[in-house]
Short mmCIF file of N, CA and C in Angstrom, two decimals:
data_model
loop_
_atom_site.label_atom_id
_atom_site.label_comp_id
_atom_site.label_asym_id
_atom_site.label_seq_id
_atom_site.Cartn_x
_atom_site.Cartn_y
_atom_site.Cartn_z
N MET A 1 32.58 -47.88 -10.74
CA MET A 1 32.03 -46.44 -11.10
C MET A 1 31.99 -45.55 -11.53
N SER A 2 33.10 -45.67 -12.96
CA SER A 2 33.09 -45.49 -14.06
C SER A 2 32.46 -45.46 -14.71
N SER A 3 31.43 -45.87 -15.23
CA SER A 3 30.24 -46.85 -15.98
C SER A 3 29.12 -46.32 -15.05
N MET A 4 29.12 -45.85 -14.36
CA MET A 4 28.50 -45.16 -13.51
C MET A 4 28.16 -43.37 -13.92
N ASN A 5 29.03 -43.86 -13.27
CA ASN A 5 29.25 -41.48 -13.98
C ASN A 5 29.22 -41.44 -15.37
N THR A 6 30.15 -42.49 -16.35
CA THR A 6 29.73 -42.26 -17.48
C THR A 6 28.09 -42.37 -18.14
N SER A 7 26.89 -43.47 -17.25
CA SER A 7 25.46 -43.76 -17.72
C SER A 7 25.10 -42.65 -17.25
N TYR A 8 25.72 -41.80 -15.87
CA TYR A 8 24.59 -40.93 -15.72
C TYR A 8 25.10 -39.47 -16.57
N GLN A 9 26.19 -39.18 -17.04
CA GLN A 9 26.25 -38.60 -17.88
C GLN A 9 25.63 -38.73 -19.49
N GLN A 10 25.61 -39.55 -19.80
CA GLN A 10 24.77 -39.84 -20.89
C GLN A 10 23.52 -39.85 -20.35
N PHE A 11 22.80 -40.17 -19.50
CA PHE A 11 21.18 -39.87 -18.83
C PHE A 11 21.08 -38.14 -18.67
N LEU A 12 21.94 -37.22 -18.54
CA LEU A 12 22.07 -36.07 -18.88
C LEU A 12 21.93 -35.63 -19.60
N GLN A 13 22.64 -35.83 -20.46
CA GLN A 13 22.77 -35.71 -21.88
C GLN A 13 21.32 -36.10 -22.91
N GLU A 14 21.27 -37.09 -22.83
CA GLU A 14 19.66 -37.42 -22.78
C GLU A 14 18.29 -36.53 -23.23
N GLN A 15 18.79 -36.24 -21.21
CA GLN A 15 17.52 -35.24 -20.82
C GLN A 15 17.58 -33.88 -21.80
N GLN A 16 18.76 -33.72 -21.57
CA GLN A 16 19.05 -32.06 -22.66
C GLN A 16 18.57 -31.97 -23.48
N MET A 17 18.43 -32.67 -24.81
CA MET A 17 18.47 -33.17 -26.08
C MET A 17 17.06 -32.99 -26.14
N TYR A 18 16.54 -34.23 -24.74
CA TYR A 18 15.10 -34.12 -24.91
C TYR A 18 14.41 -32.80 -24.57
N GLN A 19 14.65 -31.90 -24.02
CA GLN A 19 14.15 -30.95 -23.54
C GLN A 19 14.66 -29.05 -24.68
N ASN A 20 15.46 -30.10 -25.00
CA ASN A 20 15.87 -29.14 -26.47
C ASN A 20 15.44 -29.63 -27.83
N GLN A 21 15.07 -30.36 -27.83
CA GLN A 21 14.03 -31.00 -29.05
C GLN A 21 12.60 -30.69 -28.45
N GLN A 22 11.83 -30.54 -27.12
CA GLN A 22 10.63 -30.38 -26.21
C GLN A 22 10.30 -29.01 -27.28
N ALA A 23 11.01 -27.98 -26.70
CA ALA A 23 11.38 -26.24 -26.78
C ALA A 23 11.29 -26.65 -28.85
N GLN A 24 11.80 -26.89 -29.24
CA GLN A 24 11.78 -26.53 -30.61
C GLN A 24 10.74 -27.09 -30.82
N MET A 25 9.93 -28.31 -31.20
CA MET A 25 8.89 -28.20 -31.25
C MET A 25 7.85 -27.48 -30.69
N ALA A 26 8.23 -27.07 -29.32
CA ALA A 26 7.35 -26.08 -29.27
C ALA A 26 7.14 -24.76 -29.86
N GLN A 27 8.18 -24.30 -30.57
CA GLN A 27 8.17 -23.21 -30.78
C GLN A 27 7.81 -23.87 -32.28
N GLN A 28 7.79 -24.48 -33.41
CA GLN A 28 7.36 -24.44 -34.29
C GLN A 28 6.24 -24.90 -34.62
N ALA A 29 5.45 -25.41 -33.36
CA ALA A 29 4.45 -25.45 -33.31
C ALA A 29 3.32 -23.46 -33.62
N LEU A 30 3.58 -22.94 -32.67
CA LEU A 30 3.96 -21.26 -32.18
C LEU A 30 3.19 -20.26 -34.26
N THR A 31 5.09 -20.97 -34.19
CA THR A 31 5.48 -20.98 -35.51
C THR A 31 4.32 -20.96 -36.68
N ALA A 32 3.63 -22.35 -36.47
CA ALA A 32 2.82 -23.14 -37.21
C ALA A 32 1.34 -21.99 -37.37
N SER A 33 0.95 -21.66 -36.23
CA SER A 33 -0.13 -21.23 -35.74
C SER A 33 -0.48 -20.11 -36.07
N GLY A 34 0.81 -19.66 -36.25
CA GLY A 34 1.04 -18.46 -36.47
C GLY A 34 1.62 -17.08 -36.05
N LEU A 35 2.16 -17.18 -34.85
CA LEU A 35 2.39 -16.40 -33.05
C LEU A 35 3.99 -16.61 -33.77
N SER A 36 4.27 -15.31 -33.91
CA SER A 36 5.67 -14.63 -34.87
C SER A 36 6.47 -14.49 -33.01
N THR A 37 7.31 -14.29 -33.16
CA THR A 37 8.59 -13.65 -31.92
C THR A 37 7.55 -12.30 -31.67
N PHE A 38 7.23 -11.18 -32.87
CA PHE A 38 6.80 -9.91 -32.09
C PHE A 38 5.34 -10.35 -31.49
N THR A 39 4.64 -11.25 -31.66
CA THR A 39 3.45 -11.41 -31.25
C THR A 39 3.80 -12.40 -29.52
N GLN A 40 4.69 -12.85 -29.33
CA GLN A 40 5.16 -13.57 -27.94
C GLN A 40 5.63 -12.46 -27.24
N ASN A 41 6.41 -11.80 -28.11
CA ASN A 41 7.29 -10.89 -27.51
C ASN A 41 5.82 -8.90 -26.75
N VAL A 42 5.07 -8.87 -27.82
CA VAL A 42 3.71 -8.54 -27.36
C VAL A 42 2.94 -9.04 -26.08
N ARG A 43 2.61 -10.00 -26.30
CA ARG A 43 2.15 -10.97 -25.08
C ARG A 43 2.64 -10.46 -24.02
N GLN A 44 4.10 -11.26 -24.04
CA GLN A 44 5.28 -10.61 -22.43
C GLN A 44 5.11 -9.78 -21.99
N ALA A 45 4.87 -8.62 -22.94
CA ALA A 45 4.50 -7.17 -21.92
C ALA A 45 3.34 -7.36 -21.57
N GLN A 46 2.28 -7.29 -22.85
CA GLN A 46 1.52 -7.36 -21.44
C GLN A 46 1.18 -8.34 -20.35
N GLN A 47 1.35 -9.04 -20.86
CA GLN A 47 1.45 -10.21 -19.26
C GLN A 47 2.14 -8.99 -17.82
N GLN A 48 3.69 -8.70 -18.60
CA GLN A 48 4.48 -7.47 -17.14
C GLN A 48 3.36 -6.54 -17.36
N LEU A 49 2.91 -5.69 -18.35
CA LEU A 49 2.10 -4.74 -18.26
C LEU A 49 0.87 -4.86 -16.98
N MET A 50 0.09 -6.14 -16.91
CA MET A 50 -1.20 -6.57 -16.06
C MET A 50 -0.28 -6.91 -14.74
N GLN A 51 0.52 -7.03 -14.66
CA GLN A 51 1.85 -7.55 -13.33
C GLN A 51 1.16 -6.34 -12.09
N VAL A 52 2.38 -4.75 -13.64
CA VAL A 52 3.03 -4.02 -13.07
C VAL A 52 1.14 -3.28 -12.71
N GLN A 53 -0.50 -3.57 -12.95
CA GLN A 53 -0.76 -2.77 -12.75
C GLN A 53 -1.42 -3.49 -11.52
N GLN A 54 -1.01 -4.72 -11.27
CA GLN A 54 -2.00 -5.00 -10.24
C GLN A 54 -1.52 -4.52 -8.92
N ASP A 55 0.08 -4.33 -9.10
CA ASP A 55 0.57 -4.05 -8.30
C ASP A 55 0.01 -2.54 -7.80
N LEU A 56 -0.43 -1.58 -9.12
CA LEU A 56 -0.68 -0.70 -8.47
C LEU A 56 -1.57 -0.70 -8.24
N GLN A 57 -2.39 -1.35 -7.86
CA GLN A 57 -4.01 -1.43 -7.51
C GLN A 57 -3.72 -2.26 -5.95
N GLN A 58 -2.73 -2.96 -5.61
CA GLN A 58 -2.31 -3.03 -4.44
C GLN A 58 -1.82 -2.09 -3.91
N ALA A 59 -0.88 -1.42 -3.88
CA ALA A 59 -0.36 -0.39 -3.51
C ALA A 59 -1.27 1.02 -3.03
N GLN A 60 -2.30 1.07 -4.54
CA GLN A 60 -3.26 1.88 -4.33
C GLN A 60 -3.79 1.73 -3.16
N ALA A 61 -4.84 0.16 -2.61
CA ALA A 61 -6.05 0.07 -2.02
C ALA A 61 -5.03 0.34 -0.32
N GLN A 62 -3.45 0.02 -0.15
CA GLN A 62 -2.82 0.35 1.21
C GLN A 62 -2.68 1.78 0.76
N ILE A 63 -2.72 2.98 -0.18
CA ILE A 63 -2.92 3.77 0.50
C ILE A 63 -3.54 3.79 0.77
N ASP A 64 -5.22 3.89 0.32
CA ASP A 64 -6.19 3.80 1.09
C ASP A 64 -6.93 3.70 2.20
N MET A 65 -6.03 2.63 2.87
CA MET A 65 -6.19 2.14 4.41
C MET A 65 -5.66 2.96 5.24
N GLN A 66 -4.16 3.67 5.10
CA GLN A 66 -3.56 4.69 5.22
C GLN A 66 -4.13 6.01 5.67
N MET A 67 -4.89 6.19 3.83
CA MET A 67 -5.44 7.81 4.21
C MET A 67 -7.07 7.33 5.50
N ASP A 68 -7.15 6.48 5.31
CA ASP A 68 -8.76 6.14 6.10
C ASP A 68 -8.07 6.10 7.85
N ALA A 69 -7.20 6.31 7.41
CA ALA A 69 -6.39 5.81 8.88
C ALA A 69 -6.16 7.15 9.54
N GLN A 70 -5.76 8.20 8.97
CA GLN A 70 -5.61 9.15 9.19
C GLN A 70 -6.71 10.08 9.40
N LYS A 71 -7.68 9.43 8.59
CA LYS A 71 -8.78 11.15 8.55
C LYS A 71 -9.57 9.97 9.75
N ARG A 72 -9.33 9.01 10.18
CA ARG A 72 -9.96 8.46 11.71
C ARG A 72 -9.10 10.03 12.84
N ARG A 73 -8.00 8.97 12.14
CA ARG A 73 -7.12 10.11 13.82
C ARG A 73 -7.25 11.66 13.30
N LEU A 74 -7.33 12.34 12.53
CA LEU A 74 -7.22 13.89 12.57
C LEU A 74 -9.17 13.90 13.22
N SER A 75 -10.01 12.76 12.54
CA SER A 75 -11.55 13.04 12.91
C SER A 75 -11.72 13.06 15.00
N GLU A 76 -10.92 12.13 15.07
CA GLU A 76 -10.48 12.00 16.43
C GLU A 76 -9.99 13.50 17.49
N THR A 77 -8.84 13.85 16.75
CA THR A 77 -7.91 15.10 17.78
C THR A 77 -9.31 15.64 17.12
N GLN A 78 -10.10 16.33 16.21
CA GLN A 78 -10.77 17.25 16.45
C GLN A 78 -12.08 17.41 16.82
N GLN A 79 -12.75 16.23 17.13
CA GLN A 79 -13.95 15.65 18.28
C GLN A 79 -13.31 16.80 19.99
N ARG A 80 -11.56 15.82 20.13
CA ARG A 80 -11.32 16.53 21.16
C ARG A 80 -11.01 17.68 21.78
N ILE A 81 -10.75 17.89 20.44
CA ILE A 81 -10.81 19.82 20.00
C ILE A 81 -11.89 20.47 20.75
N GLU A 82 -13.01 19.74 19.75
CA GLU A 82 -13.93 20.39 20.22
C GLU A 82 -14.60 20.16 21.97
N GLN A 83 -14.53 19.32 22.14
CA GLN A 83 -15.10 18.87 23.49
C GLN A 83 -14.39 20.06 24.49
N VAL A 84 -12.74 20.19 24.56
CA VAL A 84 -12.24 20.82 25.26
C VAL A 84 -12.69 22.40 25.21
N VAL A 85 -13.20 23.34 23.72
CA VAL A 85 -13.80 24.46 23.43
C VAL A 85 -14.79 23.97 24.05
N GLN A 86 -15.85 23.17 23.96
CA GLN A 86 -16.43 23.56 24.38
C GLN A 86 -17.19 23.21 26.49
N GLN A 87 -16.12 22.56 26.88
CA GLN A 87 -15.67 22.60 28.30
C GLN A 87 -15.25 24.47 27.97
N MET A 88 -14.38 25.12 27.47
CA MET A 88 -14.00 26.49 28.04
C MET A 88 -14.79 27.22 27.60
N ASN A 89 -15.71 26.55 27.22
CA ASN A 89 -17.36 27.62 27.08
C ASN A 89 -17.99 27.75 27.92
N GLY A 90 -18.28 26.69 28.29
CA GLY A 90 -18.94 26.26 29.63
C GLY A 90 -18.10 26.96 30.74
N PHE A 91 -16.62 27.09 31.16
CA PHE A 91 -16.26 27.91 32.57
C PHE A 91 -16.31 29.33 31.75
N VAL A 92 -15.97 29.91 30.65
CA VAL A 92 -16.38 31.40 30.62
C VAL A 92 -17.99 31.25 31.06
N GLN A 93 -19.17 30.87 30.76
CA GLN A 93 -20.38 30.81 30.79
C GLN A 93 -20.60 30.72 32.67
N GLN A 94 -20.08 30.01 32.97
CA GLN A 94 -20.01 29.93 34.33
C GLN A 94 -19.14 31.51 35.56
N SER A 95 -17.70 31.58 34.51
CA SER A 95 -17.63 32.98 34.90
C SER A 95 -18.94 34.31 35.26
N GLN A 96 -19.15 34.26 33.91
CA GLN A 96 -19.97 35.07 33.50
C GLN A 96 -21.42 35.38 34.44
N ALA A 97 -21.79 33.99 34.70
CA ALA A 97 -23.04 33.57 35.75
C ALA A 97 -22.79 34.71 36.76
N GLN A 98 -21.38 34.35 37.64
CA GLN A 98 -21.74 34.53 39.52
C GLN A 98 -20.50 35.72 39.36
N PRO A 99 -21.41 36.48 40.14
CA PRO A 99 -21.28 37.85 40.39
C PRO A 99 -19.86 38.53 40.42
N MET A 100 -19.28 39.06 40.44
CA MET A 100 -17.66 39.24 40.75
C MET A 100 -18.20 40.06 41.77
N PRO A 101 -17.11 40.14 42.60
CA PRO A 101 -17.43 40.71 44.33
C PRO A 101 -16.70 41.68 44.03
N ARG A 102 -17.38 42.82 44.63
CA ARG A 102 -16.76 43.98 44.17
C ARG A 102 -16.04 44.23 45.20
N GLN A 103 -15.10 45.42 44.66
CA GLN A 103 -14.02 45.85 45.40
C GLN A 103 -14.45 47.11 46.10
N THR A 104 -14.26 47.39 47.43
CA THR A 104 -14.46 48.61 47.87
C THR A 104 -13.06 48.82 48.13
N ALA A 105 -12.31 49.24 47.13
CA ALA A 105 -10.73 49.72 48.45
C ALA A 105 -10.73 51.38 47.85
N ASN A 106 -10.44 51.52 48.73
CA ASN A 106 -9.89 53.09 48.67
C ASN A 106 -8.29 53.42 48.02
N TYR A 107 -9.20 53.77 46.61
CA TYR A 107 -7.32 54.60 46.68
C TYR A 107 -6.76 55.63 47.54
N TYR A 108 -7.95 56.60 47.92
CA TYR A 108 -7.06 57.87 48.80
C TYR A 108 -7.43 57.29 50.54
N PRO A 109 -6.46 57.28 51.08
CA PRO A 109 -6.18 57.39 52.67
C PRO A 109 -7.14 58.28 52.98
N GLN A 110 -8.33 57.64 53.92
CA GLN A 110 -9.36 58.62 54.54
C GLN A 110 -8.86 59.08 55.79
N ASN A 111 -8.60 60.20 56.73
CA ASN A 111 -8.10 60.82 57.45
C ASN A 111 -9.24 60.95 58.77
#
């Protein structure tokens, strides 16, 4: 069991060394190609800004959808109000078209 632990630990160490070598070679390749740390930072910032831009576009699309829904609700409410106003106008016209009953009330009692 002890030899297994040792060989596994050795394997892990070799993996770590290999990954470090790969990272170092990649950094050297970037440096050799003229890509400095500053340029890497600029590219990283650019990617982050592009992500922020995408997030803002998604938020704008969501707000647009919500505004459209609110506009539809307002339009429906306005239509309902217009219908009620038309009904009330109809009632007013009907009441004006019908002759009012004449009241022949005597205010002074006749003897």
